[in-house]
mmCIF file of C-alpha atoms and ligand atoms in Angstrom:
data_model
loop_
_atom_site.group_PDB
_atom_site.id
_atom_site.type_symbol
_atom_site.label_atom_id
_atom_site.label_comp_id
_atom_site.label_asym_id
_atom_site.label_seq_id
_atom_site.Cartn_x
_atom_site.Cartn_y
_atom_site.Cartn_z
ATOM 1 C CA MET A 1 68.425 83.195 98.581
ATOM 2 C CA LYS A 2 69.957 86.562 97.695
ATOM 3 C CA ILE A 3 69.292 89.619 99.804
ATOM 4 C CA THR A 4 70.042 93.310 99.321
ATOM 5 C CA ALA A 5 71.932 95.031 102.107
ATOM 6 C CA ASP A 6 73.039 98.588 102.823
ATOM 7 C CA PHE A 7 75.939 98.398 105.267
ATOM 8 C CA HIS A 8 76.171 102.093 106.122
ATOM 9 C CA VAL A 9 73.067 103.985 107.259
ATOM 10 C CA HIS A 10 72.717 106.656 109.959
ATOM 11 C CA SER A 11 69.637 106.736 112.174
ATOM 12 C CA TYR A 12 68.413 110.008 113.691
ATOM 13 C CA TYR A 13 70.506 109.159 116.762
ATOM 14 C CA SER A 14 73.297 110.632 114.631
ATOM 15 C CA LYS A 15 72.865 114.388 114.987
ATOM 16 C CA ASP A 16 73.257 114.891 111.246
ATOM 17 C CA SER A 17 70.622 112.313 110.233
ATOM 18 C CA VAL A 18 66.817 112.466 110.053
ATOM 19 C CA ILE A 19 66.154 108.745 109.512
ATOM 20 C CA THR A 20 63.548 107.635 112.037
ATOM 21 C CA PHE A 21 62.438 104.012 112.162
ATOM 22 C CA PRO A 22 59.219 104.571 110.142
ATOM 23 C CA LEU A 23 61.190 106.511 107.495
ATOM 24 C CA LEU A 24 63.821 103.745 107.384
ATOM 25 C CA THR A 25 61.183 101.070 106.908
ATOM 26 C CA GLU A 26 59.413 103.008 104.179
ATOM 27 C CA GLY A 27 62.694 103.854 102.433
ATOM 28 C CA CYS A 28 63.879 100.238 102.514
ATOM 29 C CA ARG A 29 60.598 98.896 101.247
ATOM 30 C CA ARG A 30 60.551 101.390 98.395
ATOM 31 C CA ARG A 31 64.115 100.604 97.370
ATOM 32 C CA GLY A 32 64.064 96.872 97.944
ATOM 33 C CA VAL A 33 66.587 96.863 100.791
ATOM 34 C CA ASP A 34 66.211 93.821 103.068
ATOM 35 C CA LEU A 35 68.915 94.544 105.608
ATOM 36 C CA VAL A 36 70.574 97.649 106.998
ATOM 37 C CA ALA A 37 73.581 98.187 109.237
ATOM 38 C CA ILE A 38 72.968 101.179 111.501
ATOM 39 C CA MET A 39 76.278 103.037 111.824
ATOM 40 C CA ASP A 40 75.636 106.073 114.003
ATOM 41 C CA HIS A 41 78.439 108.446 114.895
ATOM 42 C CA ASP A 42 79.855 107.467 118.295
ATOM 43 C CA THR A 43 76.562 106.171 119.633
ATOM 44 C CA TYR A 44 75.073 102.703 119.704
ATOM 45 C CA GLU A 45 71.636 103.479 121.129
ATOM 46 C CA GLY A 46 69.852 104.048 117.823
ATOM 47 C CA ALA A 47 71.122 100.776 116.405
ATOM 48 C CA LEU A 48 69.772 98.893 119.418
ATOM 49 C CA GLU A 49 66.434 100.662 119.310
ATOM 50 C CA PHE A 50 66.008 100.095 115.571
ATOM 51 C CA LYS A 51 66.893 96.411 115.980
ATOM 52 C CA ARG A 52 64.279 96.036 118.700
ATOM 53 C CA LEU A 53 61.633 97.872 116.639
ATOM 54 C CA SER A 54 62.423 95.751 113.585
ATOM 55 C CA GLU A 55 62.123 92.518 115.550
ATOM 56 C CA GLU A 56 58.833 93.650 117.090
ATOM 57 C CA LYS A 57 57.350 94.441 113.695
ATOM 58 C CA ARG A 58 58.572 91.244 112.104
ATOM 59 C CA SER A 59 57.307 89.053 114.899
ATOM 60 C CA ALA A 60 53.911 90.784 114.521
ATOM 61 C CA GLY A 61 53.911 89.641 110.884
ATOM 62 C CA GLN A 62 54.674 93.092 109.437
ATOM 63 C CA TRP A 63 57.485 93.929 107.079
ATOM 64 C CA ALA A 64 60.618 95.691 108.322
ATOM 65 C CA PRO A 65 64.247 95.574 107.230
ATOM 66 C CA ARG A 66 66.567 93.423 109.297
ATOM 67 C CA ILE A 67 69.013 95.476 111.353
ATOM 68 C CA ILE A 68 72.671 94.824 112.119
ATOM 69 C CA PRO A 69 73.654 96.972 115.080
ATOM 70 C CA GLY A 70 76.838 98.900 114.412
ATOM 71 C CA GLU A 71 78.589 102.155 115.169
ATOM 72 C CA GLU A 72 80.867 104.553 113.270
ATOM 73 C CA ILE A 73 83.526 105.367 115.814
ATOM 74 C CA ARG A 74 85.884 108.318 115.648
ATOM 75 C CA THR A 75 89.359 107.077 116.538
ATOM 76 C CA SER A 76 92.556 109.087 116.872
ATOM 77 C CA LYS A 77 93.123 108.309 113.165
ATOM 78 C CA GLY A 78 89.745 108.659 111.526
ATOM 79 C CA GLU A 79 86.568 106.622 111.531
ATOM 80 C CA ILE A 80 86.241 102.868 112.034
ATOM 81 C CA CYS A 81 82.944 100.997 112.017
ATOM 82 C CA GLY A 82 81.899 97.956 113.986
ATOM 83 C CA LEU A 83 79.247 95.492 112.784
ATOM 84 C CA PHE A 84 77.305 93.048 114.981
ATOM 85 C CA LEU A 85 78.095 95.048 118.096
ATOM 86 C CA LYS A 86 76.697 94.084 121.468
ATOM 87 C CA GLU A 87 77.790 97.240 123.253
ATOM 88 C CA HIS A 88 78.956 100.800 122.699
ATOM 89 C CA VAL A 89 82.576 101.419 121.685
ATOM 90 C CA PRO A 90 83.947 104.752 122.973
ATOM 91 C CA LYS A 91 85.492 107.310 120.620
ATOM 92 C CA GLY A 92 88.955 108.821 120.702
ATOM 93 C CA LEU A 93 91.031 105.647 121.081
ATOM 94 C CA PRO A 94 93.858 104.573 118.776
ATOM 95 C CA PRO A 95 92.394 102.585 115.827
ATOM 96 C CA GLU A 96 94.047 99.310 116.875
ATOM 97 C CA GLU A 97 92.419 99.532 120.291
ATOM 98 C CA THR A 98 89.014 100.355 118.773
ATOM 99 C CA MET A 99 89.355 97.372 116.460
ATOM 100 C CA ARG A 100 90.208 95.087 119.367
ATOM 101 C CA LEU A 101 87.169 96.335 121.307
ATOM 102 C CA ILE A 102 84.973 95.535 118.299
ATOM 103 C CA ARG A 103 86.494 92.078 117.889
ATOM 104 C CA SER A 104 86.360 91.275 121.617
ATOM 105 C CA GLN A 105 82.565 91.487 121.580
ATOM 106 C CA GLY A 106 82.285 89.238 118.534
ATOM 107 C CA GLY A 107 81.898 92.124 116.088
ATOM 108 C CA LEU A 108 83.432 92.685 112.669
ATOM 109 C CA VAL A 109 85.766 95.589 111.879
ATOM 110 C CA TYR A 110 84.516 97.563 108.857
ATOM 111 C CA VAL A 111 86.673 100.395 107.515
ATOM 112 C CA PRO A 112 84.450 103.071 105.927
ATOM 113 C CA HIS A 113 85.454 105.338 102.989
ATOM 114 C CA PRO A 114 89.179 104.454 103.256
ATOM 115 C CA PHE A 115 90.344 106.866 100.537
ATOM 116 C CA ASP A 116 88.246 109.915 101.348
ATOM 117 C CA LEU A 117 91.275 112.166 101.032
ATOM 118 C CA PHE A 118 89.398 115.288 102.155
ATOM 119 C CA LYS A 119 89.016 113.830 105.631
ATOM 120 C CA LEU A 120 91.920 115.110 107.669
ATOM 121 C CA LYS A 121 92.100 112.087 109.915
ATOM 122 C CA ARG A 122 92.033 108.736 108.214
ATOM 123 C CA LEU A 123 94.056 105.555 108.037
ATOM 124 C CA LYS A 124 96.522 105.739 105.171
ATOM 125 C CA ALA A 125 96.935 102.832 102.746
ATOM 126 C CA HIS A 126 100.210 101.682 104.333
ATOM 127 C CA GLU A 127 98.622 101.800 107.799
ATOM 128 C CA LEU A 128 95.754 99.631 106.585
ATOM 129 C CA GLU A 129 98.316 97.156 105.326
ATOM 130 C CA GLU A 130 100.147 97.212 108.655
ATOM 131 C CA ILE A 131 97.020 96.404 110.658
ATOM 132 C CA ALA A 132 95.446 94.157 108.035
ATOM 133 C CA GLU A 133 94.967 91.307 110.498
ATOM 134 C CA LEU A 134 92.625 93.518 112.560
ATOM 135 C CA VAL A 135 90.463 94.447 109.554
ATOM 136 C CA ASP A 136 87.553 92.259 108.451
ATOM 137 C CA ILE A 137 85.883 94.324 105.730
ATOM 138 C CA ILE A 138 86.751 97.444 103.746
ATOM 139 C CA GLU A 139 84.101 99.696 102.244
ATOM 140 C CA VAL A 140 84.870 99.634 98.526
ATOM 141 C CA PHE A 141 82.035 101.993 97.624
ATOM 142 C CA ASN A 142 80.482 104.806 99.697
ATOM 143 C CA GLY A 143 77.478 106.855 98.581
ATOM 144 C CA LYS A 144 78.813 110.301 99.415
ATOM 145 C CA PRO A 145 82.552 110.562 99.954
ATOM 146 C CA ARG A 146 83.798 114.135 100.371
ATOM 147 C CA PHE A 147 86.547 113.442 97.839
ATOM 148 C CA PRO A 148 84.846 112.409 94.565
ATOM 149 C CA GLY A 149 87.682 110.073 93.520
ATOM 150 C CA ALA A 150 87.575 108.117 96.783
ATOM 151 C CA ASN A 151 85.688 105.108 95.438
ATOM 152 C CA MET A 152 87.975 104.745 92.449
ATOM 153 C CA LEU A 153 91.051 104.785 94.689
ATOM 154 C CA ALA A 154 89.429 102.241 97.001
ATOM 155 C CA ARG A 155 88.635 99.966 94.067
ATOM 156 C CA ASN A 156 92.209 100.151 92.797
ATOM 157 C CA PHE A 157 93.661 99.457 96.255
ATOM 158 C CA LEU A 158 91.325 96.532 96.884
ATOM 159 C CA ARG A 159 92.079 94.942 93.531
ATOM 160 C CA GLU A 160 95.601 94.378 94.823
ATOM 161 C CA HIS A 161 94.710 93.292 98.356
ATOM 162 C CA SER A 162 92.791 90.355 99.688
ATOM 163 C CA PHE A 163 90.412 92.190 102.033
ATOM 164 C CA LYS A 164 86.730 91.305 102.028
ATOM 165 C CA VAL A 165 84.695 94.198 100.652
ATOM 166 C CA ALA A 166 81.226 95.606 101.253
ATOM 167 C CA ALA A 167 79.502 98.931 100.615
ATOM 168 C CA GLY A 168 76.898 101.344 101.883
ATOM 169 C CA SER A 169 75.000 104.495 101.039
ATOM 170 C CA ASP A 170 76.067 106.497 104.131
ATOM 171 C CA ALA A 171 72.467 107.780 103.973
ATOM 172 C CA HIS A 172 71.468 110.484 106.452
ATOM 173 C CA GLU A 173 67.998 110.988 104.945
ATOM 174 C CA PRO A 174 65.530 108.401 103.682
ATOM 175 C CA THR A 175 65.721 108.941 99.915
ATOM 176 C CA ARG A 176 69.342 107.748 99.699
ATOM 177 C CA ILE A 177 68.919 104.496 101.625
ATOM 178 C CA GLY A 178 70.116 101.744 99.304
ATOM 179 C CA ALA A 179 71.722 104.230 96.848
ATOM 180 C CA VAL A 180 74.763 101.967 97.301
ATOM 181 C CA ARG A 181 74.008 98.353 98.146
ATOM 182 C CA VAL A 182 75.366 94.839 98.249
ATOM 183 C CA VAL A 183 73.504 91.871 96.805
ATOM 184 C CA LEU A 184 74.616 88.707 98.586
ATOM 185 C CA GLY A 185 73.529 85.366 99.963
ATOM 186 C CA GLY A 186 71.429 85.527 103.129
ATOM 187 C CA PHE A 187 73.302 85.331 106.434
ATOM 188 C CA GLU A 188 72.671 85.421 110.174
ATOM 189 C CA THR A 189 76.034 85.424 111.914
ATOM 190 C CA PRO A 190 79.264 87.405 111.386
ATOM 191 C CA GLU A 191 80.955 84.238 110.088
ATOM 192 C CA GLU A 192 78.173 83.666 107.561
ATOM 193 C CA LEU A 193 78.410 87.292 106.432
ATOM 194 C CA MET A 194 82.157 86.915 105.835
ATOM 195 C CA ARG A 195 81.487 83.832 103.717
ATOM 196 C CA SER A 196 78.623 85.504 101.848
ATOM 197 C CA LEU A 197 80.766 88.497 100.915
ATOM 198 C CA SER A 198 82.943 86.279 98.734
ATOM 199 C CA GLY A 199 80.156 85.980 96.186
ATOM 200 C CA ALA A 200 78.666 89.435 96.699
ATOM 201 C CA ARG A 201 77.874 92.066 94.084
ATOM 202 C CA VAL A 202 78.216 95.787 94.852
ATOM 203 C CA GLU A 203 75.962 98.191 92.976
ATOM 204 C CA GLY A 204 74.709 101.767 93.078
ATOM 205 C CA ARG A 205 75.963 105.259 92.481
ATOM 206 C CA MET A 206 77.257 108.267 94.347
ATOM 207 C CA TYR A 207 74.889 111.108 95.141
ATOM 208 C CA SER A 208 75.241 114.789 95.856
ATOM 209 C CA PRO A 209 75.958 115.639 99.516
ATOM 210 C CA VAL A 210 74.454 119.094 98.867
ATOM 211 C CA TRP A 211 71.150 117.694 97.670
ATOM 212 C CA SER A 212 71.172 115.308 100.604
ATOM 213 C CA ALA A 213 71.626 118.250 103.015
ATOM 214 C CA ILE A 214 68.636 120.015 101.458
ATOM 215 C CA LEU A 215 66.512 116.886 101.869
ATOM 216 C CA ARG A 216 67.629 116.586 105.487
ATOM 217 C CA PHE A 217 66.378 120.078 106.115
ATOM 218 C CA TYR A 218 63.078 119.273 104.373
ATOM 219 C CA TYR A 219 62.457 116.077 106.366
ATOM 220 C CA ARG A 220 63.420 117.695 109.649
ATOM 221 C CA LYS A 221 60.797 120.401 109.085
ATOM 222 C CA LYS A 222 58.101 118.172 107.633
ATOM 223 C CA TYR A 223 58.199 115.548 110.399
ATOM 224 C CA SER A 224 59.491 117.815 113.226
ATOM 225 C CA ILE A 225 62.412 115.455 113.780
ATOM 226 C CA ALA A 226 64.515 116.211 116.831
ATOM 227 C CA ASN A 227 67.603 114.120 117.558
ATOM 228 C CA PRO A 228 67.531 112.264 120.917
HETATM 229 ZN ZN1 ZN B 301 78.798 107.409 107.970
#
């Protein structure tokens, strides 16, 4: 059975996000997203909490998206994400060390927005090639890169390399959840995800970061959302 997944969503545990668990659930239901990877900036707590809340709801017979606990970690050379994490990965380490910490707990290394040229710190294409054996998945499509040509560059790079690819909205407010999504065969484990990605389809479109910032402001006011 095919499912729809968004591999890059920020919960309100990220200071720049307003996505609470009820807003996530409503957003996913509205947009037909079955599974979400929570990728908060340098914190793992929100991912754990959302996973627990999702499991509680589902075991009570209610609908909720499935959650993969992850983290978007700032390394000394830009951001690296971990999927299927069991514990927090600290920021500020060299990327190779961060990747090893992700792998050592059974997680998958996911490189977000690899060609977002407006980010000062990021892994360059040749560096990605040099550490290819530590990379599991590269984000071929991100919902709101700072550099508008980032997704095109990523697509071109990945056409010539054999990395597995996935994608995510990078949503920080509920209306953009699933704006970028992957349709793929259902999976439970990291190994099954890696297999499923071979036959996956990436779809969606970029959205305006400015409009997203306005919506963040609106939601924060409307629901009095304070970050933990
Ligand atoms: Zn992000």
